[in-house]
mmCIF file of C-alpha atoms in Angstrom:
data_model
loop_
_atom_site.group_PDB
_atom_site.id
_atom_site.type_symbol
_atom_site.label_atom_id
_atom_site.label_comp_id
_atom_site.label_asym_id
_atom_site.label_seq_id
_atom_site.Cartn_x
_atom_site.Cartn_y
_atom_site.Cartn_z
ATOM 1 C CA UNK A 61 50.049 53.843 2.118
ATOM 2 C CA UNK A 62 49.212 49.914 2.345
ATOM 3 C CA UNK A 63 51.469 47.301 1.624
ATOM 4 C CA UNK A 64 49.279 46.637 -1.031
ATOM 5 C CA UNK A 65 48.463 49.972 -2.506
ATOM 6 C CA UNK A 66 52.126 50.165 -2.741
ATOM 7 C CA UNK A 67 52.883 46.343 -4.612
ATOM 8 C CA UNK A 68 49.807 47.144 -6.869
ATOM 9 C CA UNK A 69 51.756 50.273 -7.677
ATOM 10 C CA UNK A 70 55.087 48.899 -8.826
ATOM 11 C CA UNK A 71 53.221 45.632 -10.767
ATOM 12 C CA UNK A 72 50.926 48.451 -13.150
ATOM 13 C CA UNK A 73 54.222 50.431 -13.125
ATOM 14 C CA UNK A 74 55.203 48.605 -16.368
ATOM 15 C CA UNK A 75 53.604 47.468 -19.115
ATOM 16 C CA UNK A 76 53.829 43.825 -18.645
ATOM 17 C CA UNK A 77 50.690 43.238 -16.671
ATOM 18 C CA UNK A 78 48.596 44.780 -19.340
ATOM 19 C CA UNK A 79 50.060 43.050 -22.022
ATOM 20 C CA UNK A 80 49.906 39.104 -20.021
ATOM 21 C CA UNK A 81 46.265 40.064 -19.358
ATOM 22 C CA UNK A 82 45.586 40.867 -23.197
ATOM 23 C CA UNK A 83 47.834 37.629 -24.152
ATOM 24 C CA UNK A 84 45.870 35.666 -21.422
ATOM 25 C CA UNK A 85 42.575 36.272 -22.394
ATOM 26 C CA UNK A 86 43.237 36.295 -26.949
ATOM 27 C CA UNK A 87 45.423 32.239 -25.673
ATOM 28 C CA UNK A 88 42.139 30.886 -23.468
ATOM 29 C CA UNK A 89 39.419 32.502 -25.233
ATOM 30 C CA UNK A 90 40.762 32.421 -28.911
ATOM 31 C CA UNK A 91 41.072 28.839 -29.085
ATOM 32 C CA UNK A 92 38.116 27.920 -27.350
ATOM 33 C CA UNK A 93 36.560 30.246 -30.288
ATOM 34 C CA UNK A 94 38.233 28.179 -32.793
ATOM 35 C CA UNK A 95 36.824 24.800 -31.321
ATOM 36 C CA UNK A 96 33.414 26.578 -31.394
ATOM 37 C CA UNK A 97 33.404 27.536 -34.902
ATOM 38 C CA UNK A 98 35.444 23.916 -36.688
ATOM 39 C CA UNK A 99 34.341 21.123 -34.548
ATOM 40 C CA UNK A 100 32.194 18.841 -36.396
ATOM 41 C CA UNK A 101 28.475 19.162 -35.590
ATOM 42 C CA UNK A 102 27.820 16.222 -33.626
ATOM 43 C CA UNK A 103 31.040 17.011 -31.175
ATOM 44 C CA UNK A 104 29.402 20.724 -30.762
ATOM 45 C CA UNK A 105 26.363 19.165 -29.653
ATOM 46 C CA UNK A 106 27.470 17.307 -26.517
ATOM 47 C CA UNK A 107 29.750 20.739 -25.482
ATOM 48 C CA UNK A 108 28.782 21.239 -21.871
ATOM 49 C CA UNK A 109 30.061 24.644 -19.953
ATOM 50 C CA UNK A 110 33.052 22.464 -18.875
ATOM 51 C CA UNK A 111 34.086 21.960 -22.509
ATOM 52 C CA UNK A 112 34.099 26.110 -22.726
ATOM 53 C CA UNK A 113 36.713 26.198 -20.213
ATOM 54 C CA UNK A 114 39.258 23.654 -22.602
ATOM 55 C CA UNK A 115 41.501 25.870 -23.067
ATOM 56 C CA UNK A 116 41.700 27.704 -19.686
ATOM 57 C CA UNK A 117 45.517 26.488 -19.195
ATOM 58 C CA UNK A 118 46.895 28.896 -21.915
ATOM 59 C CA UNK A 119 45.730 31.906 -20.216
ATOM 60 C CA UNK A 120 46.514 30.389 -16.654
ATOM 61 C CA UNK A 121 50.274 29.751 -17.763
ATOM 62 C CA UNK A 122 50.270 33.249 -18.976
ATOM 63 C CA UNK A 123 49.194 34.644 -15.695
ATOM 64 C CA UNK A 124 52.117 32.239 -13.467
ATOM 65 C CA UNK A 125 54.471 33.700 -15.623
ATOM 66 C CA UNK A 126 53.252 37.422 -14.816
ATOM 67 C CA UNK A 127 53.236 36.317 -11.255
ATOM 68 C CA UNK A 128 56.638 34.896 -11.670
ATOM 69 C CA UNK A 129 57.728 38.007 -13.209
ATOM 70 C CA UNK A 130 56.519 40.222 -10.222
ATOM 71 C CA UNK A 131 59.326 38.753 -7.941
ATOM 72 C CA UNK A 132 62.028 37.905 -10.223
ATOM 73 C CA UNK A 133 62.525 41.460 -11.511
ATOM 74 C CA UNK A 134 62.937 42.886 -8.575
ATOM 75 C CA UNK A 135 65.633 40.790 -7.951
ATOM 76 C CA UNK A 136 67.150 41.020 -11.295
ATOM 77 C CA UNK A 137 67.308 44.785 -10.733
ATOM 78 C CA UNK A 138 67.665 44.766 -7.163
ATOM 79 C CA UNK A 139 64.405 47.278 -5.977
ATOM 80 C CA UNK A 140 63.449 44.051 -3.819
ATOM 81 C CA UNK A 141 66.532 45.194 -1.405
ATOM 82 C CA UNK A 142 64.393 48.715 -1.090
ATOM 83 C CA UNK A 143 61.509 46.943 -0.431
ATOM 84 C CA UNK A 144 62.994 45.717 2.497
ATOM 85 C CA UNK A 145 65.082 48.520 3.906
ATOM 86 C CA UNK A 146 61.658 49.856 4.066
ATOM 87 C CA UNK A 147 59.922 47.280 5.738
ATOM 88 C CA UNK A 148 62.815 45.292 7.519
ATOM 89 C CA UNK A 149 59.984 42.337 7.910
ATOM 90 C CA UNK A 150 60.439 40.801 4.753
ATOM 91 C CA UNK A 151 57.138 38.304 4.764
ATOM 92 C CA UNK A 152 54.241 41.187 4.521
ATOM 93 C CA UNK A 153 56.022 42.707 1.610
ATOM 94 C CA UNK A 154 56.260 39.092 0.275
ATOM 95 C CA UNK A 155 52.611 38.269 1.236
ATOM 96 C CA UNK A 156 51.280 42.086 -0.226
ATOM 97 C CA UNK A 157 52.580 41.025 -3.294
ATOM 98 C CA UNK A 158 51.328 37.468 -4.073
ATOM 99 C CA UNK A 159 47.601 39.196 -2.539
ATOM 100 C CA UNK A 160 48.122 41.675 -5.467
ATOM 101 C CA UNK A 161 49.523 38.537 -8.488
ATOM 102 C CA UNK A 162 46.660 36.429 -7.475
ATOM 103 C CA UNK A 163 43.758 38.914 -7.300
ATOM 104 C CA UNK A 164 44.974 40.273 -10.747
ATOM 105 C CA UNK A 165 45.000 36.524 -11.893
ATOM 106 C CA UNK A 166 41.648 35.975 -10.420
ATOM 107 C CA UNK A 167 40.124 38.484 -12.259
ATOM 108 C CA UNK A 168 41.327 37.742 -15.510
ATOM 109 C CA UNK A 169 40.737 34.443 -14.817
ATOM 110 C CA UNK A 170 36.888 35.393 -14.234
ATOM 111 C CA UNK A 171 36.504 37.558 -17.401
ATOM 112 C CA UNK A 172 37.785 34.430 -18.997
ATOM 113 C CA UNK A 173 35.744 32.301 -17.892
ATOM 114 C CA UNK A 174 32.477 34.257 -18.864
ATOM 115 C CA UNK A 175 33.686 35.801 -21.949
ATOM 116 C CA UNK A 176 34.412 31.506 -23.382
ATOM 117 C CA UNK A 177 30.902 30.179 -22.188
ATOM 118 C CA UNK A 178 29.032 33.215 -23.229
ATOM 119 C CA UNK A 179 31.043 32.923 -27.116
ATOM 120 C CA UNK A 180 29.849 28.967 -26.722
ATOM 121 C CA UNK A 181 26.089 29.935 -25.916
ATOM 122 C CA UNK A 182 26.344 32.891 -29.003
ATOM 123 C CA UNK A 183 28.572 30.667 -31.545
ATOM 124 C CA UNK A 184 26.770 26.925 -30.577
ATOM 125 C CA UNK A 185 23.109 27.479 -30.099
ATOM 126 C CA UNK A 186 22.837 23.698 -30.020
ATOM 127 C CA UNK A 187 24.689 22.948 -27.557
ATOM 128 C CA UNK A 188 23.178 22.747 -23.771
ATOM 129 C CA UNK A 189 25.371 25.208 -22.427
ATOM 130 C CA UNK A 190 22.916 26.220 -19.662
ATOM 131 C CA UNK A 191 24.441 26.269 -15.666
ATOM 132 C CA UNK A 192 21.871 24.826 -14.110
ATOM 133 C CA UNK A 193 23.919 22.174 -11.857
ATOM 134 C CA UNK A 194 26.756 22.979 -9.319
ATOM 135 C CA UNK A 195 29.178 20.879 -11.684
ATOM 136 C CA UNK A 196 28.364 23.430 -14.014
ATOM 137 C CA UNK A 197 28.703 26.454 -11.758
ATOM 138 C CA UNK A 198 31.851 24.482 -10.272
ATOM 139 C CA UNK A 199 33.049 24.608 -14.499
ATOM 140 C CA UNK A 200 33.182 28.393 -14.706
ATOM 141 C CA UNK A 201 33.058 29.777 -11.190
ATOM 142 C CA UNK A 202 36.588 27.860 -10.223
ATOM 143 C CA UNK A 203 38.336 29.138 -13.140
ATOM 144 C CA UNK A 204 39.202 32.517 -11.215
ATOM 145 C CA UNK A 205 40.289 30.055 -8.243
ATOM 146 C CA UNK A 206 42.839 28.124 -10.160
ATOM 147 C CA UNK A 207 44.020 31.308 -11.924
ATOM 148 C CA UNK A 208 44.339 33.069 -8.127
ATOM 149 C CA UNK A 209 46.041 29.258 -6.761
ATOM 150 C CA UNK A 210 47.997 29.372 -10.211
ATOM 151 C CA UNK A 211 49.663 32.784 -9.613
ATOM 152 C CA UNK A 212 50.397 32.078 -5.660
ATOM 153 C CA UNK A 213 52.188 28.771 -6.768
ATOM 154 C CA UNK A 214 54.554 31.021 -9.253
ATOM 155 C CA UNK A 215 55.412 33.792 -7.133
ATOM 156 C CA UNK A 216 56.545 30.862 -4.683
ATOM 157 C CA UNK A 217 58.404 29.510 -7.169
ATOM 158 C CA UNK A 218 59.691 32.663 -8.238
ATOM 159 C CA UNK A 219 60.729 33.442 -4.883
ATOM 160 C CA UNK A 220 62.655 30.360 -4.505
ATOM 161 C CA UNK A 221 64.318 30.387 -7.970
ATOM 162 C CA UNK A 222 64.585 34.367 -8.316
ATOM 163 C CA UNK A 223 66.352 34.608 -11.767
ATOM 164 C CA UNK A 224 63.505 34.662 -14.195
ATOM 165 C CA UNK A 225 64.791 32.337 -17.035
ATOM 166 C CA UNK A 226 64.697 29.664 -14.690
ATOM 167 C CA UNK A 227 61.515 30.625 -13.054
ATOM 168 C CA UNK A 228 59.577 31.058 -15.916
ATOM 169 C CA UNK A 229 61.033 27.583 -17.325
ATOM 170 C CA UNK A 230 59.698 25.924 -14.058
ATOM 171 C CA UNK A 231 55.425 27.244 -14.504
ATOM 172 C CA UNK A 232 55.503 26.856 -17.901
ATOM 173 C CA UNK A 233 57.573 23.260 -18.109
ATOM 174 C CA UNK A 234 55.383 22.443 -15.248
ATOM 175 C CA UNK A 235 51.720 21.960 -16.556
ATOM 176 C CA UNK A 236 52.869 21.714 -20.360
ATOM 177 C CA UNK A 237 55.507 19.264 -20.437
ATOM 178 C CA UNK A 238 55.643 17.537 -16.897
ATOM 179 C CA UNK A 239 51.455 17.120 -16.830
ATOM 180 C CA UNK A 240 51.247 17.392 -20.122
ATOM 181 C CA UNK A 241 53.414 15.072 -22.286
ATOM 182 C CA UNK A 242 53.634 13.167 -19.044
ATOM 183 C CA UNK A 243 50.676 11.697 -19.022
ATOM 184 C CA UNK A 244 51.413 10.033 -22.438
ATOM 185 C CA UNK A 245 54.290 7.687 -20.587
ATOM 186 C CA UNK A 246 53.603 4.092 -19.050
ATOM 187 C CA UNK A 247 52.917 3.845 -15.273
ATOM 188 C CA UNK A 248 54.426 7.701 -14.795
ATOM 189 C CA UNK A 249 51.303 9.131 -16.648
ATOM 190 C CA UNK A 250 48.941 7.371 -14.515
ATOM 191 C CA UNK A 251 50.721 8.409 -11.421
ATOM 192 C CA UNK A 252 50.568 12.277 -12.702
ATOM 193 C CA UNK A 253 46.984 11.773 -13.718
ATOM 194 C CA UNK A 254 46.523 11.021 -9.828
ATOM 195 C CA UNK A 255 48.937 13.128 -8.030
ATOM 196 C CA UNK A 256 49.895 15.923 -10.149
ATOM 197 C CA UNK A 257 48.690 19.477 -9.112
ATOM 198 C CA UNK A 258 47.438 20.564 -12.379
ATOM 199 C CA UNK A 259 46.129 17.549 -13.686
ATOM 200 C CA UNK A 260 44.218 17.261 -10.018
ATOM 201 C CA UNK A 261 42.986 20.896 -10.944
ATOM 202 C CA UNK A 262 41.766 20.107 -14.432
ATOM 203 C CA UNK A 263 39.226 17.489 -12.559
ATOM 204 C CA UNK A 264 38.253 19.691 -10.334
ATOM 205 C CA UNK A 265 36.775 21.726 -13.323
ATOM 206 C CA UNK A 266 35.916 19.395 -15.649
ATOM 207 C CA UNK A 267 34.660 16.361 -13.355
ATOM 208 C CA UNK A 268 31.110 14.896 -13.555
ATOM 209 C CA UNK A 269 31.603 15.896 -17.268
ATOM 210 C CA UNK A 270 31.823 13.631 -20.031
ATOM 211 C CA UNK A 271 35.137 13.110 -21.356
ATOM 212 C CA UNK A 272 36.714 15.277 -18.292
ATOM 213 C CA UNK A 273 40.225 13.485 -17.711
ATOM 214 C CA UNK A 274 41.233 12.385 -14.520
ATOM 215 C CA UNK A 275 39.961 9.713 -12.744
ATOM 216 C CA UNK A 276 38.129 10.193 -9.826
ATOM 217 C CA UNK A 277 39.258 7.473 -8.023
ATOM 218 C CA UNK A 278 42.042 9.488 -5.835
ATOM 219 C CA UNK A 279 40.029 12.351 -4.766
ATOM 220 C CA UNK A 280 36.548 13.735 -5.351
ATOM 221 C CA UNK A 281 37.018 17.545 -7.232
ATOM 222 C CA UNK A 282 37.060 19.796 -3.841
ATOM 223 C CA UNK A 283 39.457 17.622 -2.489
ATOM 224 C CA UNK A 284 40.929 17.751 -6.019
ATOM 225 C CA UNK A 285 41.023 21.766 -5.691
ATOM 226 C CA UNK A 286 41.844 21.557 -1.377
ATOM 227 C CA UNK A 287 45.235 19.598 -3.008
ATOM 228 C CA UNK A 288 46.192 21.976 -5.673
ATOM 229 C CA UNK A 289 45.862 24.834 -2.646
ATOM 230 C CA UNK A 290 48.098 22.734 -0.600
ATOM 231 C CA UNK A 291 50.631 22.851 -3.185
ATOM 232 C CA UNK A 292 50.363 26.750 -4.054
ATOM 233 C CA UNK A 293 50.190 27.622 0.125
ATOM 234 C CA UNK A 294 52.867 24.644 0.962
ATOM 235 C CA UNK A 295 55.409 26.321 -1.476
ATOM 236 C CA UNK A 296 54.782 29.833 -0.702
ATOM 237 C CA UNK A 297 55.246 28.579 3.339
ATOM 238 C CA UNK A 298 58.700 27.451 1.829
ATOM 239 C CA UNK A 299 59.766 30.757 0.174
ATOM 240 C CA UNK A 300 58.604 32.797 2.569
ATOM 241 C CA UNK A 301 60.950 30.910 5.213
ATOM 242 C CA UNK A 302 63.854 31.038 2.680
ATOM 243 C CA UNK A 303 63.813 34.632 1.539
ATOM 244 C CA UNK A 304 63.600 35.286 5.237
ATOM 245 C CA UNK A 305 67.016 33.915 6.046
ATOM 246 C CA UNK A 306 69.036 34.513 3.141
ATOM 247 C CA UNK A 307 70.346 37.924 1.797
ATOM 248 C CA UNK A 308 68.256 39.899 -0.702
#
């Protein structure tokens, strides 16, 4: 049995997974629904397929922290030492499991994506909501990417951290409250407009659309998404190098 027959096992051994996905998709694509049904005519007229994807954060922090989860647990309980008496070579088991955290994410990700532009087309007929451009493929298509990116970047950081209070503080505090309320301060907003991974992200979906954030003066949106990956792949480099020289 795979590596990653056997990490898909022990995620969908628990409820948890089922319930983030549910949680994921009610956070992204309820609110969205809510913007589609109360904003004021004139705002639902300019939507674009970028403004269906408004709310894809909610679900995306929902997903890290499943992906957090994955790791920490098994530390918390201490399976993750079985993992590795069984496979002494600690970075496939490592590697098997952020595959299986950021495929899952992907996926929901995906089903997000479609399920919040095709409520827009249904519940704003006014709206040109049509993907016709690669900005607008770029909109809905890189959803699942950030989701996958999303969940590598908190099984890193679960990795590192490996209690799950902490862990779970760090990718939600992250894009919330660092990139979030951040953005609102002098001088240190416009420096996490630029450089921050998840406000770099949010271009890369939402730029060459109206009203879509960050400026593209730093980077262009693939180099916007090429950074994010940096970040996610840089960090998991990190972990993987860590949990390979300390004790389990």
């Amino acid at each position: 049995m795979s590596l990653v027959t056997v990490e898909r096992i022990k995620l969908f051994s628990t409820r948890s997974p089922w319930w983030c996905m549910i949680v994921a998709l009610i956070l992204a694509d309820g609110f969205i629904t809510l913007g589609f049904l109360f904003a004021p005519d004139d705002v639902k007229r300019d939507f674009t397929p970028a403004s269906t994807q408004g709310t894809y954060l909610f679900g995306m922090i929902v997903m890290m922290a499943m992906a957090c989860l994955a790791i920490t647990t098994e530390y918390r309980f201490g399976t993750i030492r079985t993992s590795f008496l069984s496979v002494p070579k600690r970075i496939p088991v490592l590697l098997s499991k952020t595959l299986v955290a950021a495929v899952l994410s992907a996926f929901v990700g995906l089903v997000s994506a479609f399920v919040a532009w095709g409520l827009g087309y249904i519940l704003v007929p006014d709206a040109d909501l049509g993907i016709n451009t690669g900005a607008e493929w770029r909109a809905v298509l890189g959803v699942p990417l950030v989701y996958a990116l999303a969940a590598v970047l908190a099984v890193a950081i679960g990795t590192l951290v490996r209690q799950s209070a902490g862990a779970l503080a760090i990718v939600i505090c992250w894009p919330l409250l660092l990139e979030g309320i951040g953005l609102a301060i002098p001088k240190v907003g416009e420096f996490l407009s630029d450089w921050g991974p998840f406000s770099r992200v949010s271009w890369f979906l939402g730029g060459d659309q109206p009203g879509s954030g960050p400026s593209d003066a730093v980077m262009s949106p693939t180099w916007s998404l090429l950074y994010f990956a940096a970040w996610a792949i840089g960090l998991l480099v990190i972990a993987l190098a860590v949990a390979k020289k300390r004790d389990a």
